[in-house]
């Protein structure tokens, strides 16, 4: 039985002060949740403050990006070593916004995922098709490309620790959620790919989150699907009330 994991990807939202206010509320309202992993991924600038608030609670910390080298002349970048020291347990890799606006490719996603694993942190590797790709019936082809190339060289033992986030690009920030059936179809396809790449046991351990317009009123039906193991939540994770309801509704 895979444990559900709900992560809030705050994207470029919340100053450090605003982030502390939100996470203090989450800490209070989610303190009795025991059977779901809860993660918040604030911007880099809020990590040091947020970690102080969540210490010793059931909320874990994640970052939204990393570079694959540990240190060096890479102006503007942040490494896994730095993020680990701050208390991050998870790092999002290859979000579609990074692929779209910042030139991330399967190759850079792969380097980042391996770097995260080498520091014994958990990468949340994002994959998913764009609208035109779905309309051209290329969804499975894109998912295969993202999985096979994004996970290249990652061993079976390492793979057991990763999290995949299936985020159809057309559902992100649009209010247009994938139906539970569409999501399940993609997740089951992804699990099949993982089985081919590794083995059945490994494919059944890896958690696959769904992301794209997840809200309090659609979380339960999405989580009822057998291959949906959690959610990566954008907009609805920025408000206390809706993120709390999503975590509660995911059980
Ligand atoms: P929304 O929940 O705002 O659609 O964003 C999803 C997402 O991109 C999470 O990483």
mmCIF file of C-alpha atoms and ligand atoms in Angstrom:
data_model
loop_
_atom_site.group_PDB
_atom_site.id
_atom_site.type_symbol
_atom_site.label_atom_id
_atom_site.label_comp_id
_atom_site.label_asym_id
_atom_site.label_seq_id
_atom_site.Cartn_x
_atom_site.Cartn_y
_atom_site.Cartn_z
ATOM 1 C CA UNK A 1 0.000 0.000 0.000
ATOM 2 C CA UNK A 2 1.533 3.279 -1.089
ATOM 3 C CA UNK A 3 1.249 6.181 1.333
ATOM 4 C CA UNK A 4 -0.346 9.272 -0.180
ATOM 5 C CA UNK A 5 1.786 12.392 -0.520
ATOM 6 C CA UNK A 6 0.327 15.871 -0.926
ATOM 7 C CA UNK A 7 2.824 18.576 -1.829
ATOM 8 C CA UNK A 8 2.182 22.291 -2.237
ATOM 9 C CA UNK A 9 4.231 23.875 -4.999
ATOM 10 C CA UNK A 10 4.045 27.551 -4.136
ATOM 11 C CA UNK A 11 5.910 28.560 -7.323
ATOM 12 C CA UNK A 12 7.049 32.236 -7.247
ATOM 13 C CA UNK A 13 4.574 33.185 -4.547
ATOM 14 C CA UNK A 14 4.909 34.249 -0.897
ATOM 15 C CA UNK A 15 7.565 36.398 0.681
ATOM 16 C CA UNK A 16 9.322 34.788 3.646
ATOM 17 C CA UNK A 17 6.884 36.496 5.996
ATOM 18 C CA UNK A 18 3.817 35.410 4.044
ATOM 19 C CA UNK A 19 5.191 31.872 3.847
ATOM 20 C CA UNK A 20 5.635 31.720 7.619
ATOM 21 C CA UNK A 21 2.059 32.887 8.145
ATOM 22 C CA UNK A 22 0.691 30.191 5.835
ATOM 23 C CA UNK A 23 2.782 27.355 7.215
ATOM 24 C CA UNK A 24 1.977 28.318 10.799
ATOM 25 C CA UNK A 25 -1.690 27.888 9.931
ATOM 26 C CA UNK A 26 -1.034 24.561 8.221
ATOM 27 C CA UNK A 27 0.919 23.306 11.207
ATOM 28 C CA UNK A 28 -1.977 24.085 13.475
ATOM 29 C CA UNK A 29 -4.782 22.730 11.298
ATOM 30 C CA UNK A 30 -3.036 19.614 10.026
ATOM 31 C CA UNK A 31 -1.468 18.479 13.275
ATOM 32 C CA UNK A 32 -3.688 15.428 13.617
ATOM 33 C CA UNK A 33 -3.050 14.063 10.122
ATOM 34 C CA UNK A 34 -0.927 10.947 10.384
ATOM 35 C CA UNK A 35 -1.565 8.842 7.332
ATOM 36 C CA UNK A 36 -0.584 11.299 4.578
ATOM 37 C CA UNK A 37 2.838 12.783 3.820
ATOM 38 C CA UNK A 38 2.531 16.583 3.724
ATOM 39 C CA UNK A 39 5.150 18.688 1.939
ATOM 40 C CA UNK A 40 5.443 22.413 1.280
ATOM 41 C CA UNK A 41 7.733 23.784 -1.418
ATOM 42 C CA UNK A 42 8.163 27.525 -0.861
ATOM 43 C CA UNK A 43 10.509 29.718 -2.914
ATOM 44 C CA UNK A 44 14.218 29.467 -1.936
ATOM 45 C CA UNK A 45 14.047 32.787 -0.078
ATOM 46 C CA UNK A 46 11.500 31.441 2.418
ATOM 47 C CA UNK A 47 13.090 28.054 3.169
ATOM 48 C CA UNK A 48 15.120 29.100 6.220
ATOM 49 C CA UNK A 49 12.125 30.699 7.904
ATOM 50 C CA UNK A 50 9.610 27.980 7.000
ATOM 51 C CA UNK A 51 11.837 25.202 8.301
ATOM 52 C CA UNK A 52 11.891 26.795 11.758
ATOM 53 C CA UNK A 53 8.097 26.681 11.921
ATOM 54 C CA UNK A 54 7.724 23.067 10.791
ATOM 55 C CA UNK A 55 10.497 21.535 12.854
ATOM 56 C CA UNK A 56 9.173 18.523 14.753
ATOM 57 C CA UNK A 57 5.805 18.577 12.942
ATOM 58 C CA UNK A 58 4.230 16.303 10.316
ATOM 59 C CA UNK A 59 5.022 18.840 7.550
ATOM 60 C CA UNK A 60 8.153 18.334 5.466
ATOM 61 C CA UNK A 61 10.115 20.775 3.350
ATOM 62 C CA UNK A 62 10.763 20.706 -0.383
ATOM 63 C CA UNK A 63 12.514 22.989 -2.880
ATOM 64 C CA UNK A 64 11.274 23.819 -6.360
ATOM 65 C CA UNK A 65 14.523 23.368 -8.268
ATOM 66 C CA UNK A 66 18.240 22.655 -7.888
ATOM 67 C CA UNK A 67 21.440 22.585 -9.906
ATOM 68 C CA UNK A 68 23.307 19.298 -10.370
ATOM 69 C CA UNK A 69 26.793 20.431 -9.278
ATOM 70 C CA UNK A 70 27.519 20.766 -5.548
ATOM 71 C CA UNK A 71 29.342 24.112 -5.770
ATOM 72 C CA UNK A 72 31.228 26.290 -8.225
ATOM 73 C CA UNK A 73 30.977 29.178 -10.654
ATOM 74 C CA UNK A 74 27.282 28.869 -11.555
ATOM 75 C CA UNK A 75 25.880 32.320 -10.873
ATOM 76 C CA UNK A 76 22.307 32.305 -9.646
ATOM 77 C CA UNK A 77 22.109 28.563 -9.017
ATOM 78 C CA UNK A 78 21.508 26.646 -5.789
ATOM 79 C CA UNK A 79 22.825 23.133 -5.045
ATOM 80 C CA UNK A 80 21.450 20.032 -3.352
ATOM 81 C CA UNK A 81 24.099 20.397 -0.632
ATOM 82 C CA UNK A 82 22.738 23.835 0.226
ATOM 83 C CA UNK A 83 19.129 22.708 0.164
ATOM 84 C CA UNK A 84 19.838 19.642 2.274
ATOM 85 C CA UNK A 85 21.582 21.765 4.892
ATOM 86 C CA UNK A 86 18.477 23.939 5.139
ATOM 87 C CA UNK A 87 16.320 20.892 5.824
ATOM 88 C CA UNK A 88 14.799 20.084 2.436
ATOM 89 C CA UNK A 89 13.836 16.436 2.047
ATOM 90 C CA UNK A 90 12.288 16.776 -1.427
ATOM 91 C CA UNK A 91 13.264 18.667 -4.567
ATOM 92 C CA UNK A 92 10.944 19.213 -7.522
ATOM 93 C CA UNK A 93 12.734 18.541 -10.797
ATOM 94 C CA UNK A 94 11.627 19.305 -14.345
ATOM 95 C CA UNK A 95 8.389 21.146 -13.665
ATOM 96 C CA UNK A 96 6.716 22.014 -16.972
ATOM 97 C CA UNK A 97 7.136 25.722 -16.240
ATOM 98 C CA UNK A 98 10.887 25.140 -16.033
ATOM 99 C CA UNK A 99 10.802 23.137 -19.254
ATOM 100 C CA UNK A 100 8.734 25.859 -20.949
ATOM 101 C CA UNK A 101 10.370 29.070 -19.685
ATOM 102 C CA UNK A 102 13.848 28.067 -18.528
ATOM 103 C CA UNK A 103 15.041 25.584 -21.113
ATOM 104 C CA UNK A 104 14.904 22.406 -19.007
ATOM 105 C CA UNK A 105 15.233 19.272 -21.093
ATOM 106 C CA UNK A 106 15.039 15.580 -20.291
ATOM 107 C CA UNK A 107 18.842 15.683 -20.103
ATOM 108 C CA UNK A 108 18.976 18.423 -17.441
ATOM 109 C CA UNK A 109 16.077 16.827 -15.594
ATOM 110 C CA UNK A 110 18.040 13.575 -15.536
ATOM 111 C CA UNK A 111 21.202 15.255 -14.216
ATOM 112 C CA UNK A 112 19.221 17.012 -11.513
ATOM 113 C CA UNK A 113 17.312 13.881 -10.477
ATOM 114 C CA UNK A 114 20.585 11.947 -10.142
ATOM 115 C CA UNK A 115 22.155 14.769 -8.115
ATOM 116 C CA UNK A 116 19.171 14.821 -5.753
ATOM 117 C CA UNK A 117 19.365 11.050 -5.269
ATOM 118 C CA UNK A 118 23.119 11.143 -4.703
ATOM 119 C CA UNK A 119 22.470 13.404 -1.706
ATOM 120 C CA UNK A 120 19.862 10.980 -0.366
ATOM 121 C CA UNK A 121 17.023 13.406 -1.017
ATOM 122 C CA UNK A 122 13.806 12.629 -2.871
ATOM 123 C CA UNK A 123 13.285 14.060 -6.351
ATOM 124 C CA UNK A 124 9.729 14.809 -7.436
ATOM 125 C CA UNK A 125 10.180 14.361 -11.181
ATOM 126 C CA UNK A 126 7.514 16.147 -13.221
ATOM 127 C CA UNK A 127 6.325 14.840 -16.557
ATOM 128 C CA UNK A 128 3.297 15.490 -18.731
ATOM 129 C CA UNK A 129 2.017 16.308 -22.185
ATOM 130 C CA UNK A 130 0.992 19.673 -23.651
ATOM 131 C CA UNK A 131 -2.487 20.263 -25.056
ATOM 132 C CA UNK A 132 -1.466 19.920 -28.695
ATOM 133 C CA UNK A 133 0.330 16.677 -27.884
ATOM 134 C CA UNK A 134 -2.814 15.256 -26.289
ATOM 135 C CA UNK A 135 -4.907 16.428 -29.231
ATOM 136 C CA UNK A 136 -2.519 14.685 -31.615
ATOM 137 C CA UNK A 137 -2.775 11.463 -29.582
ATOM 138 C CA UNK A 138 0.847 11.764 -28.524
ATOM 139 C CA UNK A 139 0.295 11.607 -24.759
ATOM 140 C CA UNK A 140 1.797 8.144 -24.270
ATOM 141 C CA UNK A 141 4.702 8.947 -26.575
ATOM 142 C CA UNK A 142 5.555 12.067 -24.535
ATOM 143 C CA UNK A 143 5.246 10.233 -21.214
ATOM 144 C CA UNK A 144 7.524 7.466 -22.508
ATOM 145 C CA UNK A 145 10.093 10.038 -23.627
ATOM 146 C CA UNK A 146 9.985 11.907 -20.293
ATOM 147 C CA UNK A 147 10.244 8.718 -18.237
ATOM 148 C CA UNK A 148 12.866 6.862 -20.258
ATOM 149 C CA UNK A 149 15.159 9.845 -20.713
ATOM 150 C CA UNK A 150 14.476 11.531 -17.382
ATOM 151 C CA UNK A 151 15.271 8.328 -15.475
ATOM 152 C CA UNK A 152 18.219 7.212 -17.609
ATOM 153 C CA UNK A 153 20.944 5.612 -15.475
ATOM 154 C CA UNK A 154 18.886 5.662 -12.271
ATOM 155 C CA UNK A 155 19.182 2.249 -10.641
ATOM 156 C CA UNK A 156 16.270 0.158 -9.417
ATOM 157 C CA UNK A 157 17.230 0.777 -5.790
ATOM 158 C CA UNK A 158 17.339 4.541 -6.364
ATOM 159 C CA UNK A 159 14.116 4.465 -8.370
ATOM 160 C CA UNK A 160 12.193 3.141 -5.364
ATOM 161 C CA UNK A 161 12.792 6.501 -3.656
ATOM 162 C CA UNK A 162 11.662 8.782 -6.454
ATOM 163 C CA UNK A 163 8.289 10.380 -6.862
ATOM 164 C CA UNK A 164 6.828 10.994 -10.294
ATOM 165 C CA UNK A 165 4.385 13.874 -10.725
ATOM 166 C CA UNK A 166 2.113 13.490 -13.736
ATOM 167 C CA UNK A 167 1.085 17.037 -14.607
ATOM 168 C CA UNK A 168 -0.696 17.431 -17.929
ATOM 169 C CA UNK A 169 0.360 20.925 -18.985
ATOM 170 C CA UNK A 170 -3.144 21.788 -20.193
ATOM 171 C CA UNK A 171 -4.473 21.255 -16.664
ATOM 172 C CA UNK A 172 -1.950 23.477 -14.866
ATOM 173 C CA UNK A 173 -3.403 26.750 -13.641
ATOM 174 C CA UNK A 174 -6.290 26.471 -16.084
ATOM 175 C CA UNK A 175 -9.013 25.164 -13.807
ATOM 176 C CA UNK A 176 -9.353 22.296 -16.288
ATOM 177 C CA UNK A 177 -8.558 19.199 -14.229
ATOM 178 C CA UNK A 178 -7.973 15.862 -15.899
ATOM 179 C CA UNK A 179 -10.922 13.590 -15.230
ATOM 180 C CA UNK A 180 -10.183 10.805 -12.758
ATOM 181 C CA UNK A 181 -10.330 8.397 -15.735
ATOM 182 C CA UNK A 182 -7.862 10.432 -17.815
ATOM 183 C CA UNK A 183 -5.500 10.677 -14.859
ATOM 184 C CA UNK A 184 -5.784 6.974 -14.015
ATOM 185 C CA UNK A 185 -5.127 6.017 -17.639
ATOM 186 C CA UNK A 186 -1.913 8.074 -17.674
ATOM 187 C CA UNK A 187 -0.787 6.880 -14.232
ATOM 188 C CA UNK A 188 -1.360 3.265 -15.103
ATOM 189 C CA UNK A 189 0.602 3.747 -18.337
ATOM 190 C CA UNK A 190 3.457 5.349 -16.362
ATOM 191 C CA UNK A 191 3.484 2.459 -13.878
ATOM 192 C CA UNK A 192 3.666 0.064 -16.803
ATOM 193 C CA UNK A 193 6.704 1.941 -18.140
ATOM 194 C CA UNK A 194 8.353 1.738 -14.719
ATOM 195 C CA UNK A 195 7.705 -1.997 -14.659
ATOM 196 C CA UNK A 196 9.406 -2.367 -18.047
ATOM 197 C CA UNK A 197 12.358 -0.200 -16.992
ATOM 198 C CA UNK A 198 12.788 -1.859 -13.600
ATOM 199 C CA UNK A 199 10.527 -4.634 -12.324
ATOM 200 C CA UNK A 200 7.028 -5.154 -10.940
ATOM 201 C CA UNK A 201 8.013 -4.696 -7.313
ATOM 202 C CA UNK A 202 9.804 -1.404 -8.029
ATOM 203 C CA UNK A 203 6.936 -0.108 -10.144
ATOM 204 C CA UNK A 204 4.527 -0.798 -7.303
ATOM 205 C CA UNK A 205 6.628 1.072 -4.754
ATOM 206 C CA UNK A 206 7.082 4.290 -6.734
ATOM 207 C CA UNK A 207 4.521 6.932 -5.890
ATOM 208 C CA UNK A 208 2.916 8.854 -8.748
ATOM 209 C CA UNK A 209 1.314 12.187 -7.896
ATOM 210 C CA UNK A 210 -1.225 13.955 -10.057
ATOM 211 C CA UNK A 211 -0.935 17.725 -10.608
ATOM 212 C CA UNK A 212 -3.085 20.216 -12.498
ATOM 213 C CA UNK A 213 -5.959 22.236 -11.017
ATOM 214 C CA UNK A 214 -6.329 20.017 -7.946
ATOM 215 C CA UNK A 215 -8.911 21.555 -5.624
ATOM 216 C CA UNK A 216 -10.834 20.614 -2.494
ATOM 217 C CA UNK A 217 -13.808 19.517 -4.587
ATOM 218 C CA UNK A 218 -11.936 17.148 -6.905
ATOM 219 C CA UNK A 219 -9.267 15.658 -4.626
ATOM 220 C CA UNK A 220 -11.338 12.742 -3.304
ATOM 221 C CA UNK A 221 -12.403 11.388 -6.689
ATOM 222 C CA UNK A 222 -8.854 11.714 -8.021
ATOM 223 C CA UNK A 223 -7.348 9.956 -5.009
ATOM 224 C CA UNK A 224 -9.887 7.144 -5.289
ATOM 225 C CA UNK A 225 -8.118 5.963 -8.468
ATOM 226 C CA UNK A 226 -5.798 3.025 -7.845
ATOM 227 C CA UNK A 227 -2.648 4.507 -9.375
ATOM 228 C CA UNK A 228 -2.942 8.045 -7.982
ATOM 229 C CA UNK A 229 -0.741 8.292 -4.915
ATOM 230 C CA UNK A 230 -1.038 11.940 -4.058
ATOM 231 C CA UNK A 231 -1.093 15.388 -5.585
ATOM 232 C CA UNK A 232 1.246 18.227 -6.467
ATOM 233 C CA UNK A 233 -0.860 21.290 -5.860
ATOM 234 C CA UNK A 234 -0.198 24.787 -7.196
ATOM 235 C CA UNK A 235 -2.790 27.547 -6.821
ATOM 236 C CA UNK A 236 -4.933 25.793 -4.227
ATOM 237 C CA UNK A 237 -1.907 25.268 -1.944
ATOM 238 C CA UNK A 238 -1.485 29.030 -1.504
ATOM 239 C CA UNK A 239 -4.574 29.382 0.672
ATOM 240 C CA UNK A 240 -4.741 27.846 4.109
ATOM 241 C CA UNK A 241 -8.305 26.673 3.885
ATOM 242 C CA UNK A 242 -8.056 24.979 0.495
ATOM 243 C CA UNK A 243 -4.737 23.234 1.185
ATOM 244 C CA UNK A 244 -6.059 21.896 4.485
ATOM 245 C CA UNK A 245 -9.178 20.565 2.726
ATOM 246 C CA UNK A 246 -7.069 18.936 0.022
ATOM 247 C CA UNK A 247 -4.894 17.139 2.561
ATOM 248 C CA UNK A 248 -7.971 16.024 4.491
ATOM 249 C CA UNK A 249 -9.763 14.956 1.329
ATOM 250 C CA UNK A 250 -6.837 12.845 0.100
ATOM 251 C CA UNK A 251 -7.189 10.097 2.706
HETATM 252 P P1 LIG B 1 -2.220 24.291 -10.303
HETATM 253 O O1 LIG B 1 -2.639 23.438 -9.144
HETATM 254 O O2 LIG B 1 -2.227 25.762 -9.995
HETATM 255 O O3 LIG B 1 -2.941 23.921 -11.558
HETATM 256 O O4 LIG B 1 -0.658 23.952 -10.568
HETATM 257 C C1 LIG B 1 -0.263 22.635 -10.637
HETATM 258 C C2 LIG B 1 1.215 22.589 -10.605
HETATM 259 O O5 LIG B 1 1.872 23.040 -11.531
HETATM 260 C C3 LIG B 1 1.861 22.001 -9.435
HETATM 261 O O6 LIG B 1 3.213 21.810 -9.640
#
